[in-house]
Coordinates of C-alpha atoms in Angstrom, one line a residue:
M1259 CA -37.5 -43.9 -78.7
I1260 CA -40.3 -41.6 -77.9
V1261 CA -38.3 -39.5 -75.3
P1262 CA -35.1 -40.3 -75.4
E1263 CA -32.7 -40.0 -72.0
L1264 CA -29.8 -37.5 -71.8
P1265 CA -26.2 -38.7 -72.8
S1266 CA -24.0 -38.5 -69.5
D1267 CA -21.7 -35.8 -70.9
I1268 CA -25.0 -33.6 -71.5
R1269 CA -26.3 -34.7 -67.9
D1270 CA -22.7 -33.2 -66.6
L1271 CA -22.4 -30.2 -69.0
K1272 CA -26.7 -29.3 -67.9
A1273 CA -25.3 -29.6 -64.1
A1274 CA -22.8 -27.4 -64.6
V1275 CA -24.5 -24.7 -66.5
G1276 CA -27.3 -25.1 -63.6
R1277 CA -24.6 -24.5 -61.3
F1278 CA -23.2 -21.3 -62.9
I1279 CA -26.5 -19.8 -63.5
E1280 CA -26.9 -20.3 -59.4
T1281 CA -24.0 -18.9 -58.0
E1282 CA -23.2 -16.2 -61.1
V1283 CA -26.2 -15.0 -62.8
Y1284 CA -29.0 -14.8 -59.5
P1285 CA -26.6 -12.2 -58.0
H1286 CA -26.9 -10.1 -61.3
E1287 CA -30.8 -10.4 -61.2
Q1288 CA -30.9 -8.7 -57.7
R1289 CA -28.5 -6.1 -58.6
I1290 CA -31.2 -5.1 -61.9
A1291 CA -33.7 -5.2 -59.7
E1292 CA -32.3 -2.4 -57.1
R1293 CA -30.9 -0.4 -59.9
G1294 CA -34.0 -1.3 -62.5
S1295 CA -31.3 -1.5 -65.3
I1296 CA -28.9 -3.7 -66.9
D1297 CA -24.8 -2.6 -66.5
A1298 CA -23.3 -3.9 -70.1
A1299 CA -20.1 -4.1 -68.4
E1300 CA -21.5 -6.6 -66.2
V1301 CA -22.8 -8.7 -68.5
D1302 CA -19.9 -8.4 -70.8
E1303 CA -17.7 -10.5 -68.0
L1304 CA -20.4 -12.7 -67.0
R1305 CA -20.6 -13.4 -70.7
R1306 CA -16.7 -14.0 -70.7
R1307 CA -16.5 -16.0 -67.5
A1308 CA -19.2 -18.4 -69.4
R1309 CA -16.9 -18.5 -72.1
E1310 CA -14.1 -19.7 -70.5
A1311 CA -16.4 -21.9 -68.7
G1312 CA -17.0 -23.7 -72.0
F1313 CA -20.5 -23.0 -72.4
S1314 CA -20.2 -20.4 -75.7
M1315 CA -20.8 -22.0 -79.4
L1316 CA -21.6 -25.6 -78.4
N1317 CA -23.4 -25.7 -81.5
M1318 CA -21.1 -24.9 -84.1
P1319 CA -19.0 -27.3 -85.9
A1320 CA -15.3 -28.6 -84.3
E1321 CA -13.8 -27.1 -87.5
H1322 CA -15.7 -23.5 -86.4
G1323 CA -14.6 -23.9 -82.6
G1324 CA -17.9 -25.5 -81.6
R1325 CA -18.7 -28.9 -80.0
E1326 CA -21.2 -29.8 -82.6
L1327 CA -23.8 -30.7 -79.8
S1328 CA -26.9 -32.3 -81.0
M1329 CA -30.1 -30.2 -80.7
L1330 CA -31.4 -32.0 -77.7
G1331 CA -28.0 -31.2 -75.8
Q1332 CA -28.6 -27.7 -77.0
V1333 CA -32.4 -27.8 -75.1
A1334 CA -31.2 -29.4 -72.1
L1335 CA -28.9 -25.9 -71.7
E1336 CA -31.4 -23.5 -72.9
E1337 CA -33.5 -25.3 -70.1
E1338 CA -31.1 -24.5 -67.5
S1339 CA -30.5 -20.9 -69.1
G1340 CA -34.6 -20.5 -68.8
K1341 CA -34.4 -20.5 -64.8
A1342 CA -32.6 -17.2 -65.0
T1343 CA -34.6 -13.9 -65.4
N1344 CA -33.5 -10.5 -67.2
G1345 CA -32.5 -12.7 -70.1
L1346 CA -29.5 -12.7 -68.6
G1347 CA -29.3 -17.0 -69.7
F1348 CA -28.4 -15.5 -73.3
A1349 CA -25.6 -14.3 -72.1
V1350 CA -24.2 -18.0 -70.7
V1351 CA -25.3 -20.5 -73.0
D1352 CA -24.2 -18.3 -76.3
R1353 CA -25.0 -20.4 -79.2
G1354 CA -23.9 -19.3 -82.6
P1355 CA -25.6 -19.1 -86.3
R1356 CA -25.4 -22.4 -87.0
E1357 CA -28.3 -22.3 -89.5
L1358 CA -26.9 -19.1 -90.8
L1359 CA -23.7 -20.8 -91.5
E1360 CA -25.1 -23.8 -92.9
I1361 CA -26.6 -21.4 -96.1
A1362 CA -23.8 -19.2 -96.0
T1363 CA -20.7 -19.0 -98.6
P1364 CA -17.3 -19.5 -97.2
E1365 CA -16.6 -16.3 -97.7
Q1366 CA -19.4 -15.3 -95.7
A1367 CA -18.9 -17.5 -93.0
E1368 CA -15.5 -15.7 -92.6
R1369 CA -16.3 -12.7 -92.8
W1370 CA -19.2 -12.5 -90.8
I1371 CA -19.3 -15.5 -88.8
A1372 CA -15.8 -15.9 -87.1
P1373 CA -16.0 -12.9 -85.1
I1374 CA -18.8 -14.0 -83.8
I1375 CA -17.7 -17.1 -82.8
R1376 CA -14.7 -15.2 -81.6
G1377 CA -16.8 -13.2 -79.4
E1378 CA -16.3 -9.8 -81.1
Y1379 CA -20.2 -9.0 -81.7
R1380 CA -23.7 -10.7 -81.9
E1381 CA -25.7 -11.1 -84.8
A1382 CA -29.3 -9.6 -85.2
W1383 CA -32.3 -10.8 -87.0
A1384 CA -34.2 -8.6 -89.3
V1385 CA -38.0 -10.7 -90.2
T1386 CA -40.8 -9.1 -88.8
E1387 CA -42.7 -6.3 -90.3
P1388 CA -45.4 -4.4 -89.4
G1389 CA -47.7 -6.3 -91.6
A1390 CA -46.1 -9.6 -91.5
G1391 CA -45.5 -10.9 -87.7
S1392 CA -46.2 -14.4 -87.5
D1393 CA -47.3 -14.9 -91.0
V1394 CA -43.5 -14.7 -92.4
A1395 CA -44.8 -15.4 -95.7
G1396 CA -46.7 -11.9 -96.3
I1397 CA -43.4 -10.0 -95.4
R1398 CA -43.0 -6.7 -98.1
A1399 CA -39.5 -5.7 -97.5
T1400 CA -37.9 -5.6 -101.0
A1401 CA -34.5 -6.0 -102.7
T1402 CA -33.8 -4.4 -106.1
R1403 CA -30.7 -5.2 -108.1
D1404 CA -28.6 -2.0 -109.0
G1405 CA -25.4 -3.1 -111.0
D1406 CA -23.2 -4.7 -108.4
D1407 CA -25.2 -3.9 -105.6
W1408 CA -29.0 -4.5 -104.0
L1409 CA -31.2 -1.7 -102.7
I1410 CA -33.4 -2.6 -100.3
D1411 CA -36.6 -0.8 -99.0
G1412 CA -39.1 -1.9 -96.7
E1413 CA -39.7 -1.8 -92.6
K1414 CA -38.8 -4.5 -90.0
W1415 CA -39.7 -4.4 -86.4
F1416 CA -39.1 -6.6 -83.3
V1417 CA -35.3 -7.0 -84.3
T1418 CA -34.1 -9.4 -82.2
S1419 CA -30.5 -7.5 -81.2
E1420 CA -28.3 -7.2 -78.0
G1421 CA -26.5 -4.1 -77.7
D1422 CA -25.0 -2.6 -81.1
P1423 CA -25.1 -6.2 -83.6
G1424 CA -22.3 -6.7 -85.7
F1425 CA -24.6 -7.1 -88.6
Y1426 CA -28.3 -7.5 -89.1
I1427 CA -29.8 -10.4 -91.1
V1428 CA -32.1 -9.4 -93.2
L1429 CA -35.3 -10.8 -95.0
A1430 CA -36.5 -9.2 -98.1
L1431 CA -37.8 -10.3 -101.6
A1432 CA -35.2 -10.3 -104.4
G1433 CA -37.1 -11.2 -107.2
G1434 CA -40.3 -12.4 -105.7
E1435 CA -38.2 -14.8 -103.4
Q1436 CA -37.0 -14.5 -99.9
T1437 CA -33.0 -13.8 -99.6
L1438 CA -31.3 -12.9 -97.0
F1439 CA -28.6 -10.1 -96.5
L1440 CA -26.2 -9.3 -94.5
V1441 CA -26.3 -5.7 -93.9
E1442 CA -23.7 -3.7 -91.6
P1443 CA -25.7 -1.3 -89.2
N1444 CA -24.3 2.2 -90.9
A1445 CA -25.1 1.1 -94.4
P1446 CA -26.2 4.2 -96.3
G1447 CA -30.4 4.2 -96.4
L1448 CA -30.5 1.9 -92.8
E1449 CA -32.7 3.9 -89.9
I1450 CA -33.1 3.1 -86.0
V1451 CA -36.4 4.7 -86.1
R1452 CA -36.8 4.0 -82.3
T1453 CA -36.2 1.0 -79.7
P1454 CA -39.4 0.3 -77.9
G1455 CA -39.5 -0.5 -74.0
F1456 CA -41.1 -4.2 -73.3
L1457 CA -43.4 -5.1 -70.3
H1458 CA -40.8 -7.5 -69.8
D1459 CA -38.0 -4.5 -69.5
P1460 CA -35.1 -4.8 -68.5
Y1461 CA -34.2 -7.4 -70.1
L1462 CA -30.5 -8.1 -72.0
D1463 CA -32.4 -8.1 -75.7
H1464 CA -34.0 -5.1 -77.0
H1465 CA -36.2 -4.8 -80.1
P1466 CA -35.6 -2.0 -82.4
E1467 CA -37.9 -0.7 -85.3
I1468 CA -35.5 -0.1 -88.6
V1469 CA -36.9 1.1 -91.8
F1470 CA -34.6 0.7 -95.0
R1471 CA -34.7 3.6 -97.7
G1472 CA -32.8 2.3 -100.5
C1473 CA -30.1 0.7 -98.5
R1474 CA -27.2 -0.1 -100.6
V1475 CA -25.9 -3.7 -99.7
P1476 CA -23.0 -5.4 -101.8
D1477 CA -24.1 -8.2 -103.5
A1478 CA -21.5 -10.7 -101.6
N1479 CA -23.6 -9.8 -98.7
R1480 CA -26.6 -11.7 -100.2
I1481 CA -27.0 -15.2 -99.3
P1482 CA -27.2 -16.9 -102.6
E1483 CA -29.6 -19.5 -101.5
G1484 CA -32.1 -21.0 -99.3
G1485 CA -32.9 -17.7 -97.6
G1486 CA -36.6 -18.7 -96.8
E1487 CA -35.8 -21.9 -95.6
G1488 CA -32.8 -20.5 -93.4
A1489 CA -35.2 -18.2 -91.9
K1490 CA -38.0 -21.1 -91.2
E1491 CA -34.9 -23.2 -89.8
W1492 CA -33.9 -20.2 -87.1
F1493 CA -37.7 -20.0 -86.3
T1494 CA -37.9 -23.5 -85.5
V1495 CA -34.5 -23.7 -83.8
E1496 CA -36.2 -20.7 -82.1
R1497 CA -39.2 -22.4 -81.0
L1498 CA -37.7 -25.1 -79.6
F1499 CA -35.2 -23.2 -77.6
I1500 CA -38.7 -20.9 -76.2
A1501 CA -39.8 -24.4 -75.1
A1502 CA -36.7 -25.7 -73.4
R1503 CA -36.4 -22.0 -71.7
C1504 CA -40.2 -22.0 -70.2
C1505 CA -39.4 -25.4 -68.7
G1506 CA -36.4 -24.3 -67.0
A1507 CA -38.5 -21.1 -65.4
A1508 CA -41.2 -23.1 -64.1
E1509 CA -39.2 -25.3 -62.7
R1510 CA -37.7 -22.3 -60.6
L1511 CA -40.9 -21.2 -60.0
L1512 CA -41.9 -24.6 -58.8
D1513 CA -39.0 -24.7 -56.3
L1514 CA -39.7 -21.2 -55.3
A1515 CA -43.4 -22.0 -54.5
S1516 CA -42.8 -24.8 -52.6
A1517 CA -40.4 -24.1 -50.7
Y1518 CA -42.5 -20.9 -49.6
A1519 CA -45.5 -23.1 -48.9
Q1520 CA -43.8 -25.5 -46.6
E1521 CA -42.2 -22.4 -44.5
R1522 CA -45.1 -20.0 -44.9
E1523 CA -47.9 -20.6 -41.7
A1524 CA -51.4 -19.6 -42.2
F1525 CA -54.1 -20.1 -39.6
G1526 CA -52.0 -22.8 -37.2
S1527 CA -50.6 -24.8 -40.3
K1528 CA -48.0 -24.7 -42.9
I1529 CA -49.6 -23.3 -46.0
A1530 CA -48.6 -26.5 -47.9
D1531 CA -51.3 -28.6 -45.8
Y1532 CA -54.1 -27.1 -47.6
Q1533 CA -55.3 -28.5 -50.6
G1534 CA -55.6 -24.8 -52.0
V1535 CA -52.1 -24.6 -51.7
S1536 CA -50.8 -27.8 -52.8
F1537 CA -52.8 -29.0 -55.2
P1538 CA -52.0 -26.2 -57.9
L1539 CA -48.3 -26.9 -57.3
A1540 CA -49.2 -30.6 -58.3
D1541 CA -50.6 -29.4 -61.6
S1542 CA -47.9 -27.3 -62.2
L1543 CA -45.2 -30.1 -61.6
T1544 CA -47.6 -32.4 -63.9
E1545 CA -47.6 -29.9 -66.2
L1546 CA -43.8 -28.8 -66.5
L1547 CA -43.2 -33.4 -66.6
A1548 CA -45.5 -33.4 -69.9
A1549 CA -44.0 -30.5 -71.6
R1550 CA -40.4 -31.3 -70.9
L1551 CA -41.2 -34.5 -72.1
L1552 CA -42.7 -32.8 -75.3
T1553 CA -39.9 -30.5 -75.9
Y1554 CA -36.8 -33.6 -75.6
H1555 CA -38.7 -35.2 -77.9
A1556 CA -39.2 -32.7 -80.3
A1557 CA -35.4 -32.0 -80.1
H1558 CA -34.6 -35.6 -80.5
A1559 CA -37.0 -35.5 -83.8
F1560 CA -34.7 -32.5 -85.0
D1561 CA -31.5 -34.5 -84.6
E1562 CA -33.2 -37.9 -86.1
L1563 CA -36.2 -36.6 -88.7
A1564 CA -35.6 -36.3 -92.3
N1565 CA -39.4 -35.1 -92.7
R1566 CA -39.0 -31.3 -91.4
K1567 CA -42.8 -30.8 -91.5
I1568 CA -42.6 -33.4 -89.1
V1569 CA -40.4 -31.9 -87.4
H1570 CA -41.8 -28.5 -87.3
G1571 CA -45.4 -30.0 -86.3
K1572 CA -43.8 -31.5 -83.3
V1573 CA -41.6 -28.3 -82.4
A1574 CA -44.6 -26.3 -82.3
M1575 CA -46.6 -28.4 -80.5
A1576 CA -43.6 -28.2 -77.7
K1577 CA -43.8 -24.4 -78.0
L1578 CA -47.3 -24.0 -77.4
Y1579 CA -47.7 -26.5 -74.4
A1580 CA -44.3 -25.4 -72.7
S1581 CA -45.6 -21.7 -73.2
E1582 CA -48.7 -22.0 -71.7
M1583 CA -47.8 -23.8 -69.1
A1584 CA -45.0 -21.9 -68.1
G1585 CA -47.6 -19.3 -67.8
R1586 CA -49.6 -20.9 -65.5
A1587 CA -46.8 -21.9 -63.7
A1588 CA -45.8 -18.2 -63.6
D1589 CA -49.7 -17.5 -62.0
R1590 CA -49.8 -20.2 -59.6
A1591 CA -46.5 -19.6 -57.9
L1592 CA -47.3 -15.5 -57.7
Q1593 CA -50.7 -16.4 -55.9
I1594 CA -48.8 -18.5 -53.4
L1595 CA -46.3 -16.3 -52.6
G1596 CA -48.6 -13.7 -52.3
G1597 CA -47.7 -10.5 -51.8
R1598 CA -43.4 -11.5 -51.1
G1599 CA -44.0 -12.7 -54.9
Y1600 CA -45.4 -9.8 -55.8
M1601 CA -42.6 -7.4 -55.2
T1602 CA -39.7 -6.7 -58.2
E1603 CA -37.0 -7.8 -56.4
S1604 CA -38.7 -11.4 -56.6
P1605 CA -37.8 -14.0 -59.6
A1606 CA -41.8 -14.9 -59.3
A1607 CA -42.9 -11.1 -60.4
R1608 CA -40.0 -10.9 -63.1
F1609 CA -41.0 -14.3 -64.4
Y1610 CA -44.7 -13.2 -64.6
R1611 CA -44.0 -10.5 -66.9
E1612 CA -41.3 -12.0 -68.8
L1613 CA -43.4 -15.3 -69.8
R1614 CA -46.1 -13.6 -71.3
V1615 CA -43.9 -12.9 -74.5
D1616 CA -43.4 -16.6 -75.2
R1617 CA -46.7 -16.7 -76.2
I1618 CA -46.1 -14.3 -79.0
W1619 CA -42.9 -14.3 -80.4
E1620 CA -41.7 -16.9 -82.7
G1621 CA -44.8 -17.2 -83.5
T1622 CA -48.2 -17.1 -81.7
S1623 CA -49.9 -19.8 -79.6
E1624 CA -52.5 -19.2 -82.6
I1625 CA -49.9 -20.0 -85.0
Q1626 CA -48.7 -23.2 -83.4
R1627 CA -52.3 -24.3 -83.2
L1628 CA -52.7 -23.8 -86.9
I1629 CA -49.0 -25.6 -87.7
I1630 CA -50.2 -28.2 -86.0
A1631 CA -53.9 -28.4 -86.9
N1632 CA -53.0 -28.5 -90.9
G1633 CA -50.3 -31.0 -90.4
L1634 CA -52.8 -33.4 -88.6
F1635 CA -55.1 -33.0 -91.8
K1636 CA -53.0 -33.4 -94.2
R1637 CA -50.6 -36.7 -92.5
G1638 CA -53.0 -38.0 -89.5
A1639 CA -52.1 -38.3 -86.1
A1640 CA -49.4 -41.2 -86.5
P1641 CA -46.5 -39.4 -88.1
Y1642 CA -46.6 -36.8 -85.1
L1643 CA -47.0 -39.4 -82.1
G1644 CA -44.0 -41.9 -83.2
W1645 CA -40.8 -42.0 -85.5
E1646 CA -43.1 -42.9 -88.7

């Protein structure tokens, strides 16, 4: 099956998340636009209501309080979360660290992951460095054994964090091997240098810069194996989710611009009657469908294919196309909405700023093209076009 159909239970869950986003989240967006900042207490309440509605930790195994939702199901929900601005969708479709759970020891799962599932705190991934962004293989942070501990030295940028995390998942070289360490925020030798502002602010996530200077971490906090592969799997999942959220954002933008075009009059006619307005909307709808089908296809491949290199390539295609599609959709919508779309109170203005980073983080568009091209040269086109 090249493009899977969503099962009825997933369609129902997707619709429920969509209604929650529209009724509970959109009003938050307006308040944020008015005051220029996010109220942490309001977000906590939003997350609590989403948990009560059953939208949290659905990706986790049943024995860990989840529903073990397929990747296709998760992508369908992420698509709805992408319709929210300011990153508020993250508080609604709140997934657990499944990739970490699969490589952590049972003791680590109980100590670090169980509190996340209970909603006590969030984790933060610290992978990117000043000299290693999309090139994860180029990281230089090191971990040196010191008795029963490890000493971590290095610098991490663009750490993915919301508020005060319960711990950092740090990728470092231990004996030359990429290894993951679970590091408490108050660990000696860990310093948050600064938290820079970004074009998409105010946003739920923030991305501090952290320095580790002989940061002492017990050996019990070291993921015993699979650190490099675990980080790669996390990137693959995040790229899929970016593609899904871009589809959701583009759909909301398309609806906003289409509704406005059918109401707004200029020169004696609705502006929707002018091809200069209707044709860009037709392009956005066509590209959105293509992006959605590609994203669903990649998600189904994630669930079904054993060859992770093929999956990696399909996900790269989805992330590349959907993120660039959403950027075009935002530009077209803003142009059609005109001055109204340019006001900060408009979702179109917020999306215009927020969607730009989707072509950068978790692997730039150029890196996605490199992954796709390398896969083509090594394996040919056929494996990426079907299920072979």
